[in-house]
Structure formats: structure tokens, C-alpha cells
Amino acid sequence: NAGVTQTPKFQVLKTGQSMTLQCAQDMNHNSMYWYRQDPGMGLRLIYYSASEGTTDKGEVPNGYNVSRLNKREFSLRLESAAPSQTSVYFCASTEGQGTNEQFFGPGTRLTVL
Amino acid sequence: RKEVEQDPGPFNVPEGATVAFNCTYSNSASQSFFWYRQDCRKEPKLLMSVYSSGNEDGRFTAQLNRASQYISLLIRDSKLSDSATYLCVVRFTGRRALTFGSGTRLQVQP
């Protein structure tokens, strides 16, 4: 049982390049999330998916797109990377909402030059 | 102003000390409360939920004061392995996602 997995672990991009961050969970969870974490800012929600086939914007969605490919996978795409998107990106999943624990992946460290 | 605020620290304490962290939240329409722990360069992991009556898990005690809108975490008999960042987390009513504080860093020294 791997939990939540993310690829890649590290990535360096040049301004304007595109890339997709992959996330998968094997816990049969309905809800999945993408956060970014910057020093002094805490985790901020980019997008979330309450169930397969649905996605909603979070606090900081500009510059990102997401795809809930199936129940297991939730990808985050940067179409034209900017230095302001340099951050650590975490994917998370939870069985439902409310008081359910969120399980996080190990993160992707992205640097945009 | 952030919706969930924490003192960033760092709190530097000797082994065996008792340390307390506070967290305040600005929105009274709040539903659930948690403390997550994050080790350096790792993902956050749930430490404990916080219940209205207060709850304890070994050396850790969490308390909630809805009237004053703050949450606390008390760690007794600190261990070196407690060194980490502690994130205060709130689920506000009507929102699907959690809101995270920016964390309080704890460094336990030998």
C-alpha cells in the first residue's frame, strides 16, 4: 500500500516551459487536492477534486490546470511556468470530507528559472 | 490577515521540557480542527484531531476554545524526535478543503 505517490520529486524549468505533475493514490479515496507550500505562507490550495470527474478552484489557481483522470489519479499542469511558481507542491487525498484525515504525497520541489 | 495564524517560532527547548503552541482562527464558522506535524523537507502528517472537550494522546494534549477562537497544543517531556514544524489546521463550515496555518517550528535540544 503506497499511499499517495507523486512524480517527479524534483524539477527545474525555464520560464515559459510547461510540465505536468503526477499524483496517484491507492486508498480508494474520493477527494484529492493540490497544494503549494512557500516559506512563511503555509500550504495553499490550488485545486481540488471532490470526486472523479469534478474539479474546483482553490485559493491560488491562476497559472495551473488540473485533470482528474480517474479515481486514482489527479494531475497538475503548468502551461507556461513563471518564477513565481517556484515552490514545493503537495498532492493529498481523503476518504470524504469533514473530519477525515488528509494523506499527503512526498512532494515535488519545482524551481522555475 | 490570515484566517489561521500561528507564531512561527522557532521554539528552542531542552529535552524533557513542556512546550505549548497556540493558534488563532478568524472565522467563527468553523467545523473541525487538527494539528499536523511536518518534518524538514517531508510531507505533513496528521498528529491529532482537536475536540471541543479537549483530548490527549500520550504526551500530547490539544485544546479548543471556540469562544476565543484559539487552539492549543501542549507537548510534555519533549524528545529530540519531537523536533518538527507543527501546523494548525481548520476546516471552515461550507468549505471542502482544509485551511492551514503557516506552522510553528520546534527544536528540541539535548
PDB file of N, CA and C in Angstrom, chain A residues 26-109:
ATOM      1  N   ASP A  26      -3.701   4.985  -3.794  1.00  0.00           N
ATOM      2  CA  ASP A  26      -4.223   3.626  -3.865  1.00  0.00           C
ATOM      3  C   ASP A  26      -5.119   3.302  -2.670  1.00  0.00           C
ATOM      4  N   MET A  27      -5.719   4.329  -2.086  1.00  0.00           N
ATOM      5  CA  MET A  27      -6.549   4.141  -0.897  1.00  0.00           C
ATOM      6  C   MET A  27      -8.041   4.230  -1.223  1.00  0.00           C
ATOM      7  N   ASN A  28      -8.370   4.314  -2.514  1.00  0.00           N
ATOM      8  CA  ASN A  28      -9.771   4.385  -2.960  1.00  0.00           C
ATOM      9  C   ASN A  28     -10.476   5.637  -2.418  1.00  0.00           C
ATOM     10  N   HIS A  29      -9.697   6.719  -2.276  1.00  0.00           N
ATOM     11  CA  HIS A  29     -10.277   7.957  -1.774  1.00  0.00           C
ATOM     12  C   HIS A  29     -11.034   8.704  -2.862  1.00  0.00           C
ATOM     13  N   ASN A  30     -12.102   9.380  -2.457  1.00  0.00           N
ATOM     14  CA  ASN A  30     -12.866  10.170  -3.419  1.00  0.00           C
ATOM     15  C   ASN A  30     -12.249  11.533  -3.679  1.00  0.00           C
ATOM     16  N   SER A  31     -11.763  12.189  -2.633  1.00  0.00           N
ATOM     17  CA  SER A  31     -11.311  13.582  -2.759  1.00  0.00           C
ATOM     18  C   SER A  31      -9.796  13.651  -2.890  1.00  0.00           C
ATOM     19  N   MET A  32      -9.353  14.517  -3.799  1.00  0.00           N
ATOM     20  CA  MET A  32      -7.922  14.735  -3.993  1.00  0.00           C
ATOM     21  C   MET A  32      -7.648  16.229  -4.108  1.00  0.00           C
ATOM     22  N   TYR A  33      -6.433  16.643  -3.743  1.00  0.00           N
ATOM     23  CA  TYR A  33      -6.099  18.056  -3.617  1.00  0.00           C
ATOM     24  C   TYR A  33      -4.689  18.308  -4.147  1.00  0.00           C
ATOM     25  N   TRP A  34      -4.479  19.531  -4.622  1.00  0.00           N
ATOM     26  CA  TRP A  34      -3.137  20.018  -4.908  1.00  0.00           C
ATOM     27  C   TRP A  34      -2.899  21.289  -4.087  1.00  0.00           C
ATOM     28  N   TYR A  35      -1.774  21.299  -3.346  1.00  0.00           N
ATOM     29  CA  TYR A  35      -1.351  22.450  -2.558  1.00  0.00           C
ATOM     30  C   TYR A  35       0.034  22.888  -3.037  1.00  0.00           C
ATOM     31  N   ARG A  36       0.331  24.153  -2.765  1.00  0.00           N
ATOM     32  CA  ARG A  36       1.708  24.609  -2.856  1.00  0.00           C
ATOM     33  C   ARG A  36       2.118  25.142  -1.487  1.00  0.00           C
ATOM     34  N   GLN A  37       3.403  24.976  -1.173  1.00  0.00           N
ATOM     35  CA  GLN A  37       3.926  25.441   0.111  1.00  0.00           C
ATOM     36  C   GLN A  37       5.125  26.331  -0.128  1.00  0.00           C
ATOM     37  N   ASP A  38       5.023  27.561   0.351  1.00  0.00           N
ATOM     38  CA  ASP A  38       6.099  28.536   0.240  1.00  0.00           C
ATOM     39  C   ASP A  38       6.504  28.975   1.640  1.00  0.00           C
ATOM     40  N   PRO A  39       7.757  29.365   1.823  1.00  0.00           N
ATOM     41  CA  PRO A  39       8.221  29.770   3.163  1.00  0.00           C
ATOM     42  C   PRO A  39       7.344  30.864   3.752  1.00  0.00           C
ATOM     43  N   GLY A  40       6.901  30.648   4.999  1.00  0.00           N
ATOM     44  CA  GLY A  40       6.107  31.648   5.692  1.00  0.00           C
ATOM     45  C   GLY A  40       4.659  31.756   5.249  1.00  0.00           C
ATOM     46  N   MET A  41       4.266  30.946   4.253  1.00  0.00           N
ATOM     47  CA  MET A  41       2.901  31.058   3.720  1.00  0.00           C
ATOM     48  C   MET A  41       2.029  29.873   4.086  1.00  0.00           C
ATOM     49  N   GLY A  42       2.607  28.809   4.574  1.00  0.00           N
ATOM     50  CA  GLY A  42       1.795  27.630   4.829  1.00  0.00           C
ATOM     51  C   GLY A  42       1.401  26.946   3.532  1.00  0.00           C
ATOM     52  N   LEU A  43       0.531  25.979   3.625  1.00  0.00           N
ATOM     53  CA  LEU A  43       0.035  25.296   2.440  1.00  0.00           C
ATOM     54  C   LEU A  43      -1.171  26.051   1.895  1.00  0.00           C
ATOM     55  N   ARG A  44      -1.157  26.307   0.610  1.00  0.00           N
ATOM     56  CA  ARG A  44      -2.276  26.985  -0.028  1.00  0.00           C
ATOM     57  C   ARG A  44      -2.868  26.078  -1.095  1.00  0.00           C
ATOM     58  N   LEU A  45      -4.195  26.001  -1.113  1.00  0.00           N
ATOM     59  CA  LEU A  45      -4.885  25.096  -2.012  1.00  0.00           C
ATOM     60  C   LEU A  45      -4.921  25.671  -3.425  1.00  0.00           C
ATOM     61  N   ILE A  46      -4.508  24.853  -4.389  1.00  0.00           N
ATOM     62  CA  ILE A  46      -4.519  25.280  -5.785  1.00  0.00           C
ATOM     63  C   ILE A  46      -5.819  24.831  -6.445  1.00  0.00           C
ATOM     64  N   TYR A  47      -6.054  23.526  -6.434  1.00  0.00           N
ATOM     65  CA  TYR A  47      -7.277  22.920  -6.976  1.00  0.00           C
ATOM     66  C   TYR A  47      -7.624  21.707  -6.134  1.00  0.00           C
ATOM     67  N   TYR A  48      -8.874  21.321  -6.195  1.00  0.00           N
ATOM     68  CA  TYR A  48      -9.257  20.070  -5.579  1.00  0.00           C
ATOM     69  C   TYR A  48     -10.307  19.378  -6.432  1.00  0.00           C
ATOM     70  N   SER A  49     -10.480  18.089  -6.131  1.00  0.00           N
ATOM     71  CA  SER A  49     -11.461  17.264  -6.840  1.00  0.00           C
ATOM     72  C   SER A  49     -12.223  16.461  -5.794  1.00  0.00           C
ATOM     73  N   ALA A  50     -13.499  16.766  -5.658  1.00  0.00           N
ATOM     74  CA  ALA A  50     -14.296  16.091  -4.638  1.00  0.00           C
ATOM     75  C   ALA A  50     -14.644  14.659  -5.042  1.00  0.00           C
ATOM     76  N   SER A  51     -14.630  14.409  -6.331  1.00  0.00           N
ATOM     77  CA  SER A  51     -14.920  13.054  -6.802  1.00  0.00           C
ATOM     78  C   SER A  51     -14.446  12.948  -8.245  1.00  0.00           C
ATOM     79  N   GLU A  52     -14.395  11.749  -8.731  1.00  0.00           N
ATOM     80  CA  GLU A  52     -13.979  11.526 -10.113  1.00  0.00           C
ATOM     81  C   GLU A  52     -14.868  12.331 -11.049  1.00  0.00           C
ATOM     82  N   GLY A  53     -14.231  13.075 -11.962  1.00  0.00           N
ATOM     83  CA  GLY A  53     -14.998  13.840 -12.947  1.00  0.00           C
ATOM     84  C   GLY A  53     -15.296  15.267 -12.537  1.00  0.00           C
ATOM     85  N   THR A  54     -14.940  15.658 -11.313  1.00  0.00           N
ATOM     86  CA  THR A  54     -15.194  17.037 -10.872  1.00  0.00           C
ATOM     87  C   THR A  54     -13.904  17.675 -10.379  1.00  0.00           C
ATOM     88  N   THR A  55     -13.748  18.960 -10.687  1.00  0.00           N
ATOM     89  CA  THR A  55     -12.622  19.729 -10.163  1.00  0.00           C
ATOM     90  C   THR A  55     -13.105  21.131  -9.816  1.00  0.00           C
ATOM     91  N   ASP A  56     -12.475  21.730  -8.816  1.00  0.00           N
ATOM     92  CA  ASP A  56     -12.847  23.086  -8.396  1.00  0.00           C
ATOM     93  C   ASP A  56     -11.598  23.872  -8.039  1.00  0.00           C
ATOM     94  N   LYS A  57     -11.678  25.185  -8.250  1.00  0.00           N
ATOM     95  CA  LYS A  57     -10.547  26.054  -7.926  1.00  0.00           C
ATOM     96  C   LYS A  57     -10.421  26.223  -6.426  1.00  0.00           C
ATOM     97  N   GLY A  58      -9.167  26.370  -6.017  1.00  0.00           N
ATOM     98  CA  GLY A  58      -8.891  26.674  -4.634  1.00  0.00           C
ATOM     99  C   GLY A  58      -8.510  28.126  -4.468  1.00  0.00           C
ATOM    100  N   GLU A  59      -7.579  28.381  -3.560  1.00  0.00           N
ATOM    101  CA  GLU A  59      -7.185  29.752  -3.224  1.00  0.00           C
ATOM    102  C   GLU A  59      -6.291  30.390  -4.281  1.00  0.00           C
ATOM    103  N   VAL A  60      -5.411  29.607  -4.913  1.00  0.00           N
ATOM    104  CA  VAL A  60      -4.415  30.151  -5.847  1.00  0.00           C
ATOM    105  C   VAL A  60      -4.382  29.365  -7.155  1.00  0.00           C
ATOM    106  N   PRO A  61      -5.442  29.374  -7.952  1.00  0.00           N
ATOM    107  CA  PRO A  61      -5.490  28.534  -9.157  1.00  0.00           C
ATOM    108  C   PRO A  61      -4.832  29.122 -10.410  1.00  0.00           C
ATOM    109  N   ASN A  62      -4.536  30.427 -10.400  1.00  0.00           N
ATOM    110  CA  ASN A  62      -4.046  31.059 -11.630  1.00  0.00           C
ATOM    111  C   ASN A  62      -2.725  30.474 -12.076  1.00  0.00           C
ATOM    112  N   GLY A  63      -2.650  30.124 -13.348  1.00  0.00           N
ATOM    113  CA  GLY A  63      -1.433  29.563 -13.921  1.00  0.00           C
ATOM    114  C   GLY A  63      -1.387  28.047 -13.899  1.00  0.00           C
ATOM    115  N   TYR A  64      -2.451  27.433 -13.390  1.00  0.00           N
ATOM    116  CA  TYR A  64      -2.492  25.975 -13.258  1.00  0.00           C
ATOM    117  C   TYR A  64      -3.769  25.408 -13.881  1.00  0.00           C
ATOM    118  N   ASN A  65      -3.670  24.154 -14.327  1.00  0.00           N
ATOM    119  CA  ASN A  65      -4.841  23.383 -14.714  1.00  0.00           C
ATOM    120  C   ASN A  65      -4.718  21.999 -14.113  1.00  0.00           C
ATOM    121  N   VAL A  66      -5.854  21.336 -13.937  1.00  0.00           N
ATOM    122  CA  VAL A  66      -5.836  20.001 -13.354  1.00  0.00           C
ATOM    123  C   VAL A  66      -6.693  19.050 -14.179  1.00  0.00           C
ATOM    124  N   SER A  67      -6.406  17.773 -13.981  1.00  0.00           N
ATOM    125  CA  SER A  67      -7.214  16.720 -14.602  1.00  0.00           C
ATOM    126  C   SER A  67      -7.392  15.597 -13.597  1.00  0.00           C
ATOM    127  N   ARG A  68      -8.656  15.231 -13.361  1.00  0.00           N
ATOM    128  CA  ARG A  68      -8.908  14.038 -12.541  1.00  0.00           C
ATOM    129  C   ARG A  68      -9.135  12.905 -13.532  1.00  0.00           C
ATOM    130  N   LEU A  69      -8.067  12.205 -13.813  1.00  0.00           N
ATOM    131  CA  LEU A  69      -8.061  11.215 -14.893  1.00  0.00           C
ATOM    132  C   LEU A  69      -8.965  10.032 -14.573  1.00  0.00           C
ATOM    133  N   ASN A  70      -8.971   9.640 -13.334  1.00  0.00           N
ATOM    134  CA  ASN A  70      -9.812   8.544 -12.833  1.00  0.00           C
ATOM    135  C   ASN A  70      -9.814   8.685 -11.316  1.00  0.00           C
ATOM    136  N   LYS A  71     -10.341   7.717 -10.614  1.00  0.00           N
ATOM    137  CA  LYS A  71     -10.436   7.871  -9.163  1.00  0.00           C
ATOM    138  C   LYS A  71      -9.047   7.923  -8.527  1.00  0.00           C
ATOM    139  N   ARG A  72      -8.082   7.274  -9.109  1.00  0.00           N
ATOM    140  CA  ARG A  72      -6.748   7.184  -8.524  1.00  0.00           C
ATOM    141  C   ARG A  72      -5.873   8.389  -8.808  1.00  0.00           C
ATOM    142  N   GLU A  73      -6.016   8.998  -9.969  1.00  0.00           N
ATOM    143  CA  GLU A  73      -5.010   9.949 -10.447  1.00  0.00           C
ATOM    144  C   GLU A  73      -5.540  11.373 -10.588  1.00  0.00           C
ATOM    145  N   PHE A  74      -4.705  12.323 -10.177  1.00  0.00           N
ATOM    146  CA  PHE A  74      -5.059  13.750 -10.231  1.00  0.00           C
ATOM    147  C   PHE A  74      -3.795  14.508 -10.612  1.00  0.00           C
ATOM    148  N   SER A  75      -3.773  15.055 -11.820  1.00  0.00           N
ATOM    149  CA  SER A  75      -2.548  15.702 -12.296  1.00  0.00           C
ATOM    150  C   SER A  75      -2.695  17.214 -12.278  1.00  0.00           C
ATOM    151  N   LEU A  76      -1.549  17.887 -12.146  1.00  0.00           N
ATOM    152  CA  LEU A  76      -1.483  19.352 -12.121  1.00  0.00           C
ATOM    153  C   LEU A  76      -0.577  19.804 -13.256  1.00  0.00           C
ATOM    154  N   ARG A  77      -1.065  20.716 -14.085  1.00  0.00           N
ATOM    155  CA  ARG A  77      -0.289  21.148 -15.238  1.00  0.00           C
ATOM    156  C   ARG A  77       0.028  22.639 -15.152  1.00  0.00           C
ATOM    157  N   LEU A  78       1.279  22.949 -15.429  1.00  0.00           N
ATOM    158  CA  LEU A  78       1.729  24.326 -15.583  1.00  0.00           C
ATOM    159  C   LEU A  78       1.933  24.548 -17.073  1.00  0.00           C
ATOM    160  N   GLU A  79       1.128  25.386 -17.682  1.00  0.00           N
ATOM    161  CA  GLU A  79       1.194  25.572 -19.139  1.00  0.00           C
ATOM    162  C   GLU A  79       2.382  26.443 -19.552  1.00  0.00           C
ATOM    163  N   SER A  80       2.665  27.470 -18.769  1.00  0.00           N
ATOM    164  CA  SER A  80       3.764  28.376 -19.085  1.00  0.00           C
ATOM    165  C   SER A  80       4.367  28.824 -17.760  1.00  0.00           C
ATOM    166  N   ALA A  81       5.380  28.080 -17.318  1.00  0.00           N
ATOM    167  CA  ALA A  81       5.915  28.277 -15.972  1.00  0.00           C
ATOM    168  C   ALA A  81       6.504  29.679 -15.782  1.00  0.00           C
ATOM    169  N   ALA A  82       6.305  30.197 -14.568  1.00  0.00           N
ATOM    170  CA  ALA A  82       6.849  31.510 -14.185  1.00  0.00           C
ATOM    171  C   ALA A  82       7.661  31.346 -12.906  1.00  0.00           C
ATOM    172  N   PRO A  83       8.653  32.218 -12.681  1.00  0.00           N
ATOM    173  CA  PRO A  83       9.455  32.121 -11.443  1.00  0.00           C
ATOM    174  C   PRO A  83       8.601  32.128 -10.179  1.00  0.00           C
ATOM    175  N   SER A  84       7.437  32.801 -10.209  1.00  0.00           N
ATOM    176  CA  SER A  84       6.558  32.839  -9.033  1.00  0.00           C
ATOM    177  C   SER A  84       5.962  31.471  -8.700  1.00  0.00           C
ATOM    178  N   GLN A  85       6.095  30.516  -9.607  1.00  0.00           N
ATOM    179  CA  GLN A  85       5.596  29.170  -9.363  1.00  0.00           C
ATOM    180  C   GLN A  85       6.654  28.245  -8.763  1.00  0.00           C
ATOM    181  N   THR A  86       7.819  28.803  -8.492  1.00  0.00           N
ATOM    182  CA  THR A  86       8.823  28.057  -7.736  1.00  0.00           C
ATOM    183  C   THR A  86       8.270  27.764  -6.354  1.00  0.00           C
ATOM    184  N   SER A  87       8.187  26.494  -5.995  1.00  0.00           N
ATOM    185  CA  SER A  87       7.532  26.107  -4.758  1.00  0.00           C
ATOM    186  C   SER A  87       7.683  24.611  -4.543  1.00  0.00           C
ATOM    187  N   VAL A  88       7.152  24.147  -3.417  1.00  0.00           N
ATOM    188  CA  VAL A  88       7.003  22.711  -3.188  1.00  0.00           C
ATOM    189  C   VAL A  88       5.521  22.383  -3.349  1.00  0.00           C
ATOM    190  N   TYR A  89       5.229  21.408  -4.183  1.00  0.00           N
ATOM    191  CA  TYR A  89       3.851  21.041  -4.486  1.00  0.00           C
ATOM    192  C   TYR A  89       3.509  19.710  -3.820  1.00  0.00           C
ATOM    193  N   PHE A  90       2.408  19.718  -3.084  1.00  0.00           N
ATOM    194  CA  PHE A  90       1.941  18.502  -2.419  1.00  0.00           C
ATOM    195  C   PHE A  90       0.573  18.113  -2.956  1.00  0.00           C
ATOM    196  N   CYS A  91       0.439  16.836  -3.203  1.00  0.00           N
ATOM    197  CA  CYS A  91      -0.856  16.246  -3.523  1.00  0.00           C
ATOM    198  C   CYS A  91      -1.371  15.562  -2.255  1.00  0.00           C
ATOM    199  N   ALA A  92      -2.682  15.571  -2.068  1.00  0.00           N
ATOM    200  CA  ALA A  92      -3.263  14.918  -0.892  1.00  0.00           C
ATOM    201  C   ALA A  92      -4.571  14.261  -1.280  1.00  0.00           C
ATOM    202  N   SER A  93      -4.986  13.306  -0.468  1.00  0.00           N
ATOM    203  CA  SER A  93      -6.278  12.660  -0.707  1.00  0.00           C
ATOM    204  C   SER A  93      -6.947  12.383   0.631  1.00  0.00           C
ATOM    205  N   THR A  94      -8.269  12.244   0.581  1.00  0.00           N
ATOM    206  CA  THR A  94      -9.024  11.920   1.776  1.00  0.00           C
ATOM    207  C   THR A  94     -10.250  11.113   1.382  1.00  0.00           C
ATOM    208  N   GLU A  95     -10.706  10.311   2.325  1.00  0.00           N
ATOM    209  CA  GLU A  95     -11.824   9.421   2.031  1.00  0.00           C
ATOM    210  C   GLU A  95     -13.094  10.220   1.757  1.00  0.00           C
ATOM    211  N   GLY A  96     -13.317  11.247   2.557  1.00  0.00           N
ATOM    212  CA  GLY A  96     -14.508  12.062   2.348  1.00  0.00           C
ATOM    213  C   GLY A  96     -14.147  13.489   2.624  1.00  0.00           C
ATOM    214  N   GLN A  97     -14.879  14.125   3.478  1.00  0.00           N
ATOM    215  CA  GLN A  97     -14.561  15.489   3.861  1.00  0.00           C
ATOM    216  C   GLN A  97     -14.721  15.552   5.377  1.00  0.00           C
ATOM    217  N   GLY A  98     -15.077  16.676   5.892  1.00  0.00           N
ATOM    218  CA  GLY A  98     -15.338  16.778   7.315  1.00  0.00           C
ATOM    219  C   GLY A  98     -14.109  16.466   8.137  1.00  0.00           C
ATOM    220  N   THR A  99     -14.220  15.495   8.999  1.00  0.00           N
ATOM    221  CA  THR A  99     -13.141  15.216   9.937  1.00  0.00           C
ATOM    222  C   THR A  99     -12.145  14.188   9.423  1.00  0.00           C
ATOM    223  N   ASN A 100     -12.294  13.776   8.181  1.00  0.00           N
ATOM    224  CA  ASN A 100     -11.389  12.751   7.680  1.00  0.00           C
ATOM    225  C   ASN A 100      -9.969  13.268   7.508  1.00  0.00           C
ATOM    226  N   GLU A 101      -9.008  12.423   7.852  1.00  0.00           N
ATOM    227  CA  GLU A 101      -7.598  12.759   7.710  1.00  0.00           C
ATOM    228  C   GLU A 101      -7.233  12.909   6.243  1.00  0.00           C
ATOM    229  N   GLN A 102      -6.392  13.911   5.935  1.00  0.00           N
ATOM    230  CA  GLN A 102      -5.818  14.045   4.604  1.00  0.00           C
ATOM    231  C   GLN A 102      -4.456  13.382   4.601  1.00  0.00           C
ATOM    232  N   PHE A 103      -4.208  12.583   3.585  1.00  0.00           N
ATOM    233  CA  PHE A 103      -2.925  11.914   3.416  1.00  0.00           C
ATOM    234  C   PHE A 103      -2.169  12.620   2.293  1.00  0.00           C
ATOM    235  N   PHE A 104      -0.902  12.934   2.557  1.00  0.00           N
ATOM    236  CA  PHE A 104      -0.116  13.700   1.608  1.00  0.00           C
ATOM    237  C   PHE A 104       0.917  12.837   0.903  1.00  0.00           C
ATOM    238  N   GLY A 105       1.214  13.215  -0.327  1.00  0.00           N
ATOM    239  CA  GLY A 105       2.344  12.639  -1.029  1.00  0.00           C
ATOM    240  C   GLY A 105       3.630  13.289  -0.573  1.00  0.00           C
ATOM    241  N   PRO A 106       4.789  12.789  -1.048  1.00  0.00           N
ATOM    242  CA  PRO A 106       6.088  13.283  -0.584  1.00  0.00           C
ATOM    243  C   PRO A 106       6.481  14.642  -1.135  1.00  0.00           C
ATOM    244  N   GLY A 107       5.735  15.157  -2.098  1.00  0.00           N
ATOM    245  CA  GLY A 107       6.005  16.490  -2.621  1.00  0.00           C
ATOM    246  C   GLY A 107       6.872  16.503  -3.865  1.00  0.00           C
ATOM    247  N   THR A 108       6.729  17.580  -4.644  1.00  0.00           N
ATOM    248  CA  THR A 108       7.582  17.859  -5.805  1.00  0.00           C
ATOM    249  C   THR A 108       8.195  19.235  -5.593  1.00  0.00           C
ATOM    250  N   ARG A 109       9.530  19.275  -5.628  1.00  0.00           N
ATOM    251  CA  ARG A 109      10.228  20.560  -5.487  1.00  0.00           C
ATOM    252  C   ARG A 109      10.491  21.120  -6.872  1.00  0.00           C
TER     253      ARG A 109
END
